[in-house]
PDB file of C-alpha atoms and ligand atoms in Angstrom:
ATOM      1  CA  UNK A 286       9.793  20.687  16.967  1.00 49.00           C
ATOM      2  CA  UNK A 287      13.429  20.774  16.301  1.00 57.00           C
ATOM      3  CA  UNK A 288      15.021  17.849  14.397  1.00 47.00           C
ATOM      4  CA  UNK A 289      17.354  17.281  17.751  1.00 56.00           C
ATOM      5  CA  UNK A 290      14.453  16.111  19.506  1.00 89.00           C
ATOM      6  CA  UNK A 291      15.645  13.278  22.036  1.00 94.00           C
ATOM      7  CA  UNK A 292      13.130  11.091  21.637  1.00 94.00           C
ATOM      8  CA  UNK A 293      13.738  10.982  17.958  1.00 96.00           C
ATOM      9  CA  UNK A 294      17.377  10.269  18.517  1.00 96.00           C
ATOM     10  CA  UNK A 295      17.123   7.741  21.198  1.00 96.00           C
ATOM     11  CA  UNK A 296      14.967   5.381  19.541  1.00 96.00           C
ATOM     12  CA  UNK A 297      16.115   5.490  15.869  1.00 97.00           C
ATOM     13  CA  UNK A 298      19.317   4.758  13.748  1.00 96.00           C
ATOM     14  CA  UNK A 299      20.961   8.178  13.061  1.00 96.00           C
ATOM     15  CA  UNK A 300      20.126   6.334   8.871  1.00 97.00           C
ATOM     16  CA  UNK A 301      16.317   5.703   9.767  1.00 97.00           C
ATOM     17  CA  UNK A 302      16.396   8.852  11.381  1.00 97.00           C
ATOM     18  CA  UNK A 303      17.457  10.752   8.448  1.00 97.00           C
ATOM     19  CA  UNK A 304      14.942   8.646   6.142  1.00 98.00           C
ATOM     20  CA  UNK A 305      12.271   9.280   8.366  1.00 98.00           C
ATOM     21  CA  UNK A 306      12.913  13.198   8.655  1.00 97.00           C
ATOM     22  CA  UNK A 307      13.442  13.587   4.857  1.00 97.00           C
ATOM     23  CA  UNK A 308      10.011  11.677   3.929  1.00 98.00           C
ATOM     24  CA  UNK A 309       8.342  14.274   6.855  1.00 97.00           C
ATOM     25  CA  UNK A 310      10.022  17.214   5.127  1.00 96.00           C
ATOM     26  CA  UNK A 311       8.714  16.406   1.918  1.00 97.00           C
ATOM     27  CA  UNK A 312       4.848  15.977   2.675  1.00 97.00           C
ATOM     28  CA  UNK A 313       3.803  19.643   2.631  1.00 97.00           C
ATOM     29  CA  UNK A 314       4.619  19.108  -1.145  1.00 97.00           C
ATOM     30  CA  UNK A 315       2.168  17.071  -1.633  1.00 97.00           C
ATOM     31  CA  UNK A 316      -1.821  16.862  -1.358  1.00 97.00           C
ATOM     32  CA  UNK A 317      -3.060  13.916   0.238  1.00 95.00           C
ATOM     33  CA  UNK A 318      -0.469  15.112   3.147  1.00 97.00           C
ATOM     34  CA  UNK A 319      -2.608  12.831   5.927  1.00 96.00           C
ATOM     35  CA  UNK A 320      -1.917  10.019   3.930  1.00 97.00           C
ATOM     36  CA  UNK A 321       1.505  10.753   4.038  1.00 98.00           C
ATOM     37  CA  UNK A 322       1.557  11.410   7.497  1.00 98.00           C
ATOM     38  CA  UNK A 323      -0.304   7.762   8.430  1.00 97.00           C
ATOM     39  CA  UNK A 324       2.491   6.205   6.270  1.00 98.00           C
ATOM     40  CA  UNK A 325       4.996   8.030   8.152  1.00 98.00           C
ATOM     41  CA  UNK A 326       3.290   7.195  11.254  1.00 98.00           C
ATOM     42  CA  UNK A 327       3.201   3.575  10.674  1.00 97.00           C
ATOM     43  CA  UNK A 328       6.453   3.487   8.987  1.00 98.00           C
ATOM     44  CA  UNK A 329       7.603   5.258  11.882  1.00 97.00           C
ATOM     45  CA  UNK A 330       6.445   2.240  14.436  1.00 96.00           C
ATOM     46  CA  UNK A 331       8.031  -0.429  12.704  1.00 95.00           C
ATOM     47  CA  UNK A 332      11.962   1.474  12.113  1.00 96.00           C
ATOM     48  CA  UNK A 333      12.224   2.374  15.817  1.00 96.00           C
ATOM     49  CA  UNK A 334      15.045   0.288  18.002  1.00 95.00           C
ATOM     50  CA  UNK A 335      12.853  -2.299  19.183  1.00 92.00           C
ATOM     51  CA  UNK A 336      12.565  -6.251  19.265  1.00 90.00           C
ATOM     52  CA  UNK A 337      10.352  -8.022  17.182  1.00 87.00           C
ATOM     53  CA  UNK A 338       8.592  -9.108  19.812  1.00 86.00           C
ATOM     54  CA  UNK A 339       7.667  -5.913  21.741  1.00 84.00           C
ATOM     55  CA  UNK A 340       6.804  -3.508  19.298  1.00 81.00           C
ATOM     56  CA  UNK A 341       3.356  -2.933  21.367  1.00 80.00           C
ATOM     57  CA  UNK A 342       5.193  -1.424  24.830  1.00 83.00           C
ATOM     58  CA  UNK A 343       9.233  -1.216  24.557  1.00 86.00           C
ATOM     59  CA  UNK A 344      10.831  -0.370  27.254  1.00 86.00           C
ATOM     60  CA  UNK A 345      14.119   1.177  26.160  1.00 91.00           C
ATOM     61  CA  UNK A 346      15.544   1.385  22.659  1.00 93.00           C
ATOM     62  CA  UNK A 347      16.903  -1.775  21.467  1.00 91.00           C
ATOM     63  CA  UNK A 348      20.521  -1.148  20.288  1.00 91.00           C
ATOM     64  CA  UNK A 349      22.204  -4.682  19.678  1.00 91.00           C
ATOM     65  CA  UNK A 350      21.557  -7.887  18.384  1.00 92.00           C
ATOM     66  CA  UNK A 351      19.194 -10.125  20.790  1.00 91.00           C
ATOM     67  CA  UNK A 352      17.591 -13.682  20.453  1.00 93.00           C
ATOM     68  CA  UNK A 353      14.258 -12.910  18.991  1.00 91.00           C
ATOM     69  CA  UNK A 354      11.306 -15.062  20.458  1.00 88.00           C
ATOM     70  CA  UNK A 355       8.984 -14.157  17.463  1.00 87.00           C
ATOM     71  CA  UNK A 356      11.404 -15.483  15.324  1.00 88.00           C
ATOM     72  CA  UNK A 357      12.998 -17.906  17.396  1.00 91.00           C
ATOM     73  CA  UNK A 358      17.140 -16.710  16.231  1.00 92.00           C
ATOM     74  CA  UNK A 359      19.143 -13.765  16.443  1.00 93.00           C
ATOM     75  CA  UNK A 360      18.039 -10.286  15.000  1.00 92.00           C
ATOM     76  CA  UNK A 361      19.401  -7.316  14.926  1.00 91.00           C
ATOM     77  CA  UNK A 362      17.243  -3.855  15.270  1.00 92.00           C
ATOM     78  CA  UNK A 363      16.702  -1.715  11.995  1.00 93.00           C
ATOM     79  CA  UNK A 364      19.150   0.534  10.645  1.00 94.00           C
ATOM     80  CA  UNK A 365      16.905   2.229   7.971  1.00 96.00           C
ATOM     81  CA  UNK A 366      13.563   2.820   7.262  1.00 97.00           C
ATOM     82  CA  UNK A 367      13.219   3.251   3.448  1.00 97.00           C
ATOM     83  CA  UNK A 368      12.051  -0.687   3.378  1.00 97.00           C
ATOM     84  CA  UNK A 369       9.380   0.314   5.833  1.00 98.00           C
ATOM     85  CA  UNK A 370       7.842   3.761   3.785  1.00 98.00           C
ATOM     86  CA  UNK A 371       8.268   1.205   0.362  1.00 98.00           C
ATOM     87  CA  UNK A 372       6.457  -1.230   2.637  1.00 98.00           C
ATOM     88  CA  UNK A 373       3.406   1.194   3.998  1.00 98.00           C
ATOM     89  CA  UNK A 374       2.821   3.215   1.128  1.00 98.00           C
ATOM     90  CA  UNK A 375       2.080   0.173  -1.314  1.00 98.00           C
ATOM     91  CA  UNK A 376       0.084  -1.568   1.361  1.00 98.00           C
ATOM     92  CA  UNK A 377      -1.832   1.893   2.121  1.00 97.00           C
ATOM     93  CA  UNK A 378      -2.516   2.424  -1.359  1.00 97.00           C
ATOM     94  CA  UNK A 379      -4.074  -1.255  -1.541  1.00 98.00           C
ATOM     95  CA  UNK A 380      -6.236  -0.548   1.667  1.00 97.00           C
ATOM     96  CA  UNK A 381      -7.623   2.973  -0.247  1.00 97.00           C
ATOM     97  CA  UNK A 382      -7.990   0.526  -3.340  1.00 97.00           C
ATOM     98  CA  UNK A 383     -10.339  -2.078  -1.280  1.00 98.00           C
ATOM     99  CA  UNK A 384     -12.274   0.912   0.281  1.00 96.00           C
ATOM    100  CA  UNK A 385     -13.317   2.635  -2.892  1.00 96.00           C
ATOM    101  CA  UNK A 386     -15.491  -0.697  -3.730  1.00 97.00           C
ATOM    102  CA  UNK A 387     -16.737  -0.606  -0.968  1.00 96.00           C
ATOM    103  CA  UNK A 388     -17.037   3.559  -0.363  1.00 95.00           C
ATOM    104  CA  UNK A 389     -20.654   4.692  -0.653  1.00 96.00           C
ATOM    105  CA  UNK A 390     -22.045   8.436  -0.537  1.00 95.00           C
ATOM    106  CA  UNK A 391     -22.431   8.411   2.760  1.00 91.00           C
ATOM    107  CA  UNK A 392     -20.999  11.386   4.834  1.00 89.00           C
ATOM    108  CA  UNK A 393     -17.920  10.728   7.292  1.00 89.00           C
ATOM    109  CA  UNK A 394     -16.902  13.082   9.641  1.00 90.00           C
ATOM    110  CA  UNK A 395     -13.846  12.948  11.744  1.00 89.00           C
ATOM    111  CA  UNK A 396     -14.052  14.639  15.363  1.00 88.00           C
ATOM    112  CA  UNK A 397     -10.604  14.831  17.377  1.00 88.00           C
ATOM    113  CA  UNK A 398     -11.275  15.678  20.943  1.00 91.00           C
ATOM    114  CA  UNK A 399     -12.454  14.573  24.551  1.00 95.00           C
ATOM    115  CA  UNK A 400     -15.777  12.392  23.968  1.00 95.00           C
ATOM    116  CA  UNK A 401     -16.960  13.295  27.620  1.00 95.00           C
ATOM    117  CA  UNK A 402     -17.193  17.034  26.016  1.00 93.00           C
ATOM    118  CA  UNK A 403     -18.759  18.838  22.561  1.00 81.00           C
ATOM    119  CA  UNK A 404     -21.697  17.228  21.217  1.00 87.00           C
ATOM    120  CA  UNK A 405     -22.097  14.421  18.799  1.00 92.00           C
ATOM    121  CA  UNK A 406     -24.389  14.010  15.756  1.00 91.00           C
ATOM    122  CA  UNK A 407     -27.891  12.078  16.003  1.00 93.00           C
ATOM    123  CA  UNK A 408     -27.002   8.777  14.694  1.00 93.00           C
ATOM    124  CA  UNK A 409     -28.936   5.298  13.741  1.00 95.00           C
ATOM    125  CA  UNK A 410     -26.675   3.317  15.747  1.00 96.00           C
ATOM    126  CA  UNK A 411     -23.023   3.411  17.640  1.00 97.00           C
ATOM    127  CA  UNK A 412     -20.102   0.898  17.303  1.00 97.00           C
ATOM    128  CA  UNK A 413     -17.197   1.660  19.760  1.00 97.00           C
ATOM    129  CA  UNK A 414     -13.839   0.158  20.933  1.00 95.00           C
ATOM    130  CA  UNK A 415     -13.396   2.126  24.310  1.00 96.00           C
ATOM    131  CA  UNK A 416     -10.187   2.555  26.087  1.00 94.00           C
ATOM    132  CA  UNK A 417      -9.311  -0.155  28.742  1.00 91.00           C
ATOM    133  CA  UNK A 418      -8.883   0.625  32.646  1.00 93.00           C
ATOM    134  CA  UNK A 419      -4.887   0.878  33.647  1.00 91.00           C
ATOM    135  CA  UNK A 420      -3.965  -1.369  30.783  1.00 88.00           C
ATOM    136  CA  UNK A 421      -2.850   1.355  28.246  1.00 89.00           C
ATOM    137  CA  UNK A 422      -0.982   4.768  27.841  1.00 91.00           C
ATOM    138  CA  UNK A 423      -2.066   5.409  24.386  1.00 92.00           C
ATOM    139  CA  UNK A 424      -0.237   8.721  24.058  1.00 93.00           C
ATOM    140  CA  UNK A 425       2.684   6.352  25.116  1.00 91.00           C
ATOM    141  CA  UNK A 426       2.512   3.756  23.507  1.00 92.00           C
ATOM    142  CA  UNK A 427       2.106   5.802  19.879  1.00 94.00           C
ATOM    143  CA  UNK A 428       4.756   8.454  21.151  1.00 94.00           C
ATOM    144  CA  UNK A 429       7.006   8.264  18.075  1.00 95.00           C
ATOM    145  CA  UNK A 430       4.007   9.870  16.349  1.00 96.00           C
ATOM    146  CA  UNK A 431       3.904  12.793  18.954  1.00 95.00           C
ATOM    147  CA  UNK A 432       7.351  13.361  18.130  1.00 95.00           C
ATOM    148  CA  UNK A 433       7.328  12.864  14.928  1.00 95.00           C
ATOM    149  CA  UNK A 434       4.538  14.986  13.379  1.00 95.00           C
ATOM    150  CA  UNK A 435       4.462  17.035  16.255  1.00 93.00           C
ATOM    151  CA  UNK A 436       1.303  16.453  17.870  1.00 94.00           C
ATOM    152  CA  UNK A 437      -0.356  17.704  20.932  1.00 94.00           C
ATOM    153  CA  UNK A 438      -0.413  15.804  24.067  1.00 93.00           C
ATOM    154  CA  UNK A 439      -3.540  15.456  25.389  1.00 95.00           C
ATOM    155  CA  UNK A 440      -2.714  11.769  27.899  1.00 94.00           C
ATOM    156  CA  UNK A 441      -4.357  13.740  30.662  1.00 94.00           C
ATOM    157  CA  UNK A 442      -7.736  13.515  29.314  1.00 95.00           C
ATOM    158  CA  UNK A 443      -6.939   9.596  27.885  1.00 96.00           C
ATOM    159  CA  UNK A 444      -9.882   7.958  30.247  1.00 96.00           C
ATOM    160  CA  UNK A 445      -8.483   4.597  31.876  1.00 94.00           C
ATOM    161  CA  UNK A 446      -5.335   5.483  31.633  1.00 93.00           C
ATOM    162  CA  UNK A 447      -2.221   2.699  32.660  1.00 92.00           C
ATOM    163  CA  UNK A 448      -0.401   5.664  34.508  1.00 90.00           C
ATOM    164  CA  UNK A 449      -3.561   5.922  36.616  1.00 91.00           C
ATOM    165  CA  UNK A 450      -3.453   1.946  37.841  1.00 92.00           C
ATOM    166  CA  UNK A 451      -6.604   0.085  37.892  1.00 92.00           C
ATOM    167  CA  UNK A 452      -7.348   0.579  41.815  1.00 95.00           C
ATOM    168  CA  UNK A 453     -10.711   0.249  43.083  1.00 96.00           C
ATOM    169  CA  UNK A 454     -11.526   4.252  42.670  1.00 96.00           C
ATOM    170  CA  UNK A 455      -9.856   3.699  39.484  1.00 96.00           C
ATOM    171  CA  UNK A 456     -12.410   1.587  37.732  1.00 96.00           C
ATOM    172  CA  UNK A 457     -15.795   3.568  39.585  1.00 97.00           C
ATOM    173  CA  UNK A 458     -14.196   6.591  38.132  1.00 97.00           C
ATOM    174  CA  UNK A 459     -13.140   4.760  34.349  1.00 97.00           C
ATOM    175  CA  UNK A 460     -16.765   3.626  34.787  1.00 97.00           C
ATOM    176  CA  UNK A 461     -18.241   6.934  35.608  1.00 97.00           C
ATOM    177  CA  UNK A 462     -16.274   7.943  32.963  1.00 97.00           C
ATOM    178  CA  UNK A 463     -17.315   6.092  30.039  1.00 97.00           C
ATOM    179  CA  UNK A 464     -20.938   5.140  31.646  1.00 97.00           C
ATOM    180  CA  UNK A 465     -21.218   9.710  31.163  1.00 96.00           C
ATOM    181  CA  UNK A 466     -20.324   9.377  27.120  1.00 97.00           C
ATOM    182  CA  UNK A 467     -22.589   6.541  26.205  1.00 97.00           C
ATOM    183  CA  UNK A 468     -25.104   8.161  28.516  1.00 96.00           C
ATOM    184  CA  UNK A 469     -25.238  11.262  26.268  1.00 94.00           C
ATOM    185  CA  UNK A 470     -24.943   9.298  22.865  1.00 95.00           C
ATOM    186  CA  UNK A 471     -27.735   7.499  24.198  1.00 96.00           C
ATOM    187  CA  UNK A 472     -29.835  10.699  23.750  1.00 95.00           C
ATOM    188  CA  UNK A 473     -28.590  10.718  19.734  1.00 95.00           C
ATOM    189  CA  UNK A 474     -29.978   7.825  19.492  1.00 97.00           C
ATOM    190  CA  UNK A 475     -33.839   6.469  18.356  1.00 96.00           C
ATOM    191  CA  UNK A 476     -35.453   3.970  20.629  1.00 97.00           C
ATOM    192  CA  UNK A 477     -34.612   0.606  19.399  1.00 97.00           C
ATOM    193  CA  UNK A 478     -31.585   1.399  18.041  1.00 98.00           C
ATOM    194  CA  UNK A 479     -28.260  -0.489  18.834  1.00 98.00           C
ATOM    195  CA  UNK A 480     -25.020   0.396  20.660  1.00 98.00           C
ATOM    196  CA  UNK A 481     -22.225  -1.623  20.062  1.00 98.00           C
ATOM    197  CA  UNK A 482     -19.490  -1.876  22.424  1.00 98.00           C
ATOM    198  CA  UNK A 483     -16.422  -3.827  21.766  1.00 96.00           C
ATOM    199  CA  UNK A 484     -14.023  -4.392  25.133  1.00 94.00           C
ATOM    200  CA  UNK A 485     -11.755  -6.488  27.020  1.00 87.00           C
ATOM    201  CA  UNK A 486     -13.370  -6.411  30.365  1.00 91.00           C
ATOM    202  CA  UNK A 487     -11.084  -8.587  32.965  1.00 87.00           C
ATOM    203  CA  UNK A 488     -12.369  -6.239  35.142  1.00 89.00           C
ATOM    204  CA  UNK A 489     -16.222  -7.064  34.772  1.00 93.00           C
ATOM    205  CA  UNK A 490     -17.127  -3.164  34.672  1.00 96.00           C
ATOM    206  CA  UNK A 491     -19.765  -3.416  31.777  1.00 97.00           C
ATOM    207  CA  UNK A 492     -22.506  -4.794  33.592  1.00 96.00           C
ATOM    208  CA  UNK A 493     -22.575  -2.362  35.856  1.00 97.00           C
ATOM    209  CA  UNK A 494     -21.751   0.350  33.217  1.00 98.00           C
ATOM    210  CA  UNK A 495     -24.919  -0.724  31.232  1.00 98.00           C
ATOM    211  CA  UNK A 496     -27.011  -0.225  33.994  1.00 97.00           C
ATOM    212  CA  UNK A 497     -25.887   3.084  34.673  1.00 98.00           C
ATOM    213  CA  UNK A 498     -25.992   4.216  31.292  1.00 97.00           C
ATOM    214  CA  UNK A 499     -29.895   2.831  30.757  1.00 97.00           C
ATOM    215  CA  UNK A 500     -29.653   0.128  28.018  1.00 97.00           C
ATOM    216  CA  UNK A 501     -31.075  -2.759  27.684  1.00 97.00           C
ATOM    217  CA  UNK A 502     -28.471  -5.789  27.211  1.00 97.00           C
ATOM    218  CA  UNK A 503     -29.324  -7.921  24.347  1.00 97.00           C
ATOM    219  CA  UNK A 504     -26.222  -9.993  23.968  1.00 96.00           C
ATOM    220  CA  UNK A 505     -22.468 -10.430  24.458  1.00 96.00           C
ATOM    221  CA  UNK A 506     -20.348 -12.247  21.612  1.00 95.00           C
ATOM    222  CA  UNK A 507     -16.972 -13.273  22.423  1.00 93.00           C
ATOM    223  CA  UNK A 508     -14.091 -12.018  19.772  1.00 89.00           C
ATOM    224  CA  UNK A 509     -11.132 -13.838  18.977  1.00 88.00           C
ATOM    225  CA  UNK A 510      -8.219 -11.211  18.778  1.00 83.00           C
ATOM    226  CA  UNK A 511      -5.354 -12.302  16.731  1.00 73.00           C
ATOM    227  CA  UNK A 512      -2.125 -10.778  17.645  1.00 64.00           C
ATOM    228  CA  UNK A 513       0.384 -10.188  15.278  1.00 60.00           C
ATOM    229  CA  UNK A 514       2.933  -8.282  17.424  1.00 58.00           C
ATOM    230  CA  UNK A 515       3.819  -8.635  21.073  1.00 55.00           C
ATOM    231  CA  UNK A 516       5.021 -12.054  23.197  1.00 57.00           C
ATOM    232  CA  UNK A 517       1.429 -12.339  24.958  1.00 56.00           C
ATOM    233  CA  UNK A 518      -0.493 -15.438  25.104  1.00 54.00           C
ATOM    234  CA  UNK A 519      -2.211 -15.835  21.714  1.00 61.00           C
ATOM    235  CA  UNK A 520      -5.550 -17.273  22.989  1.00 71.00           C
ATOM    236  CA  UNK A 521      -7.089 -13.694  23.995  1.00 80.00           C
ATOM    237  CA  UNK A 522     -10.657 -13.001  23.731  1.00 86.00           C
ATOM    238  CA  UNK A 523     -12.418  -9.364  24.028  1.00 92.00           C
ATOM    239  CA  UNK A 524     -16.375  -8.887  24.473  1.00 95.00           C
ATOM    240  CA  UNK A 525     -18.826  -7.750  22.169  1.00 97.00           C
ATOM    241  CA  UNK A 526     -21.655  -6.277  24.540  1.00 98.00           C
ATOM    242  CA  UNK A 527     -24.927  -5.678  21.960  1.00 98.00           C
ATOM    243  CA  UNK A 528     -27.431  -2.995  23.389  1.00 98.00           C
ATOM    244  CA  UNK A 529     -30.117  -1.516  22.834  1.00 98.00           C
ATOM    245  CA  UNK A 530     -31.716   1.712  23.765  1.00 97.00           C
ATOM    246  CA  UNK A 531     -35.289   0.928  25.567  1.00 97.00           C
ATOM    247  CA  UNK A 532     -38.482   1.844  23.709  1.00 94.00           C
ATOM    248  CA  UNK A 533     -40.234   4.790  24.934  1.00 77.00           C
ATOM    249  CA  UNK A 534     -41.993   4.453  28.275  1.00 60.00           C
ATOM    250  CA  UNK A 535     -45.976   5.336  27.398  1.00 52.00           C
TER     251      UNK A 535
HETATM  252  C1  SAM B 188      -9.303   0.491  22.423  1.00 82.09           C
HETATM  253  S1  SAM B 188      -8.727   1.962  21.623  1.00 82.09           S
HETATM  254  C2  SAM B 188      -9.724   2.006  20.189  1.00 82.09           C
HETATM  255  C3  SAM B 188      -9.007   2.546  19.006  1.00 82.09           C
HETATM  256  C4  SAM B 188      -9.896   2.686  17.791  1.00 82.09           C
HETATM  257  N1  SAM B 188     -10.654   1.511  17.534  1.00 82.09           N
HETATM  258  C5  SAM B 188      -9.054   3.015  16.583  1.00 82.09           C
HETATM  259  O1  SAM B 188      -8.956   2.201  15.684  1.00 82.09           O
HETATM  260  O2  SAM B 188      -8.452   4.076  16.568  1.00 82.09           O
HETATM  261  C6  SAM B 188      -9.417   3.238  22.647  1.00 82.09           C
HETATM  262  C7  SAM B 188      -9.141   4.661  22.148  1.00 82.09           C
HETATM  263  O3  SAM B 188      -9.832   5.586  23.021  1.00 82.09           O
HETATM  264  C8  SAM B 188      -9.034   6.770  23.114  1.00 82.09           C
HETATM  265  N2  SAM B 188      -9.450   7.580  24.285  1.00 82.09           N
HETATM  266  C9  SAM B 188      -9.073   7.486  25.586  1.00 82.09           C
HETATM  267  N3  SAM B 188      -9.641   8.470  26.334  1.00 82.09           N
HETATM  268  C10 SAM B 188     -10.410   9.208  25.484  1.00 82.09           C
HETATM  269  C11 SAM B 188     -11.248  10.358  25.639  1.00 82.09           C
HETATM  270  N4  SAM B 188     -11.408  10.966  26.833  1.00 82.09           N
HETATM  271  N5  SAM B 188     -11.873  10.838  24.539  1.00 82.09           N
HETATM  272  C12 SAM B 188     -11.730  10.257  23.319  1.00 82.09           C
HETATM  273  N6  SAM B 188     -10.949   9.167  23.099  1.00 82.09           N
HETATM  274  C13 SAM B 188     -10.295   8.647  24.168  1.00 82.09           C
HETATM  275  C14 SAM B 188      -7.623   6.206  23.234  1.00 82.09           C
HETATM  276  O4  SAM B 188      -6.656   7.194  22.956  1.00 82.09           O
HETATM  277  C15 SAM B 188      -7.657   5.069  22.183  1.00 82.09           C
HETATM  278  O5  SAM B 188      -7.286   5.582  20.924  1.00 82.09           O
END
């Protein structure tokens, strides 16, 4: 990726820019480089020419000053980014502080890929926040990371994707979809054991997903989700389906 990327250009002050490109230049000095890279990342988010109030799905970059409904006056977009890396590192440090008390021996793996292929690991139970149907482009909607560290697009394989709507053969094939995952973590799993699936279903697909997928439904929780960014109604709720994997038939 060359520094002249358009993206980069359009959506950041030529100073943020610069700030941003000179912290990325300088993490293959340094060890804990993915740290570095989520700080960048996040950093990243927050410096781009955007309101306050839509940091979740701008539309275009936000070059002048504008009235601000999160903050009800006039702000003006960012001009640097330096506040932002000061901001992430010490508050990414603190986060890797309150983990280590917590932080047991137990062995985490990270797997990057499509979940409807390669295998996963026999586990005691699952806990999941699956995509949404035509609500989100998550390659989009993170693209200053794509850009910025240079990471392969994969959006064709995002299941439920916003660019694919949320039609009628949309949702049988997001529910196909995600029914054919849980179906084969299913068989990692011991009978009795419990799959945990958090999701905002407006669209009432998990019913019908749990059917196809062969679990028994023991209980749905509702979930207050607080927003902190965006304009959208505060009072949003997501589901909490609790299942569990049948006992053997004898
Ligand atoms: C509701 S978000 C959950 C994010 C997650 N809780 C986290 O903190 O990163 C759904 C995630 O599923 C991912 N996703 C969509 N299609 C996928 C696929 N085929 N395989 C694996 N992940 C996929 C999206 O990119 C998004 O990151």
């Amino acid at each position: 990726m060359t520094e002249e990327n358009q993206y980069l250009k359009a959506w950041f002050a030529p100073q943020a820019l610069n700030e941003l490109l000179t912290y990325r230049n300088l993490i293959a000095n340094y060890h804990y480089q993915e740290i570095l890279r989520v700080i960048l990342s996040r950093s990243a988010r927050s410096a781009r020419l955007t309101t306050h109030f839509d940091l979740d799905f701008p539309k275009q970059p936000q070059t002048e000053s504008y009235y601000c409904y999160k903050h009800s006056r006039t702000c003006a977009p960012t001009a640097n980014a330096f506040q932002f890396l000061k901001r992430y590192s010490l508050d990414s440090i603190k986060r890797i502080e309150e983990f280590a008390v917590l932080r047991t021996a137990a062995l985490v793996e990270i797997h990057h890929g499509d979940s409807r292929q390669g295998d996963f690991a026999e586990v005691d139970g699952v806990i999941t926040s699956p995509p949404y149907v035509g609500l989100i482009d998550y390659h989009e909607q993170h693209a200053y990371a794509y850009h910025l560290l240079g990471l392969e697009d994969h959006r064709d394989k995002e299941i439920g994707a916003a660019a694919n709507g949320s039609s009628q053969k949309a949702r049988r094939l997001y529910q196909e979809d995600i029914a054919s995952v849980f179906k084969r973590l299913l068989g990692k799993l011991k009978p009795g054991a419990r799959m945990i699936v958090v999701a905002s279903d407006r669209a009432n697909l998990y019913g019908e997903i749990a059917q196809m997928v062969g679990v028994e439904e023991e209980a749905t929780v509702l979930r207050h989700v607080n927003r902190r960014t965006g304009r959208r109604a505060s009072e949003f709720y997501e589901s909490v389906f609790i299942w569990r994997k049948p006992d053997k038939q004898t």
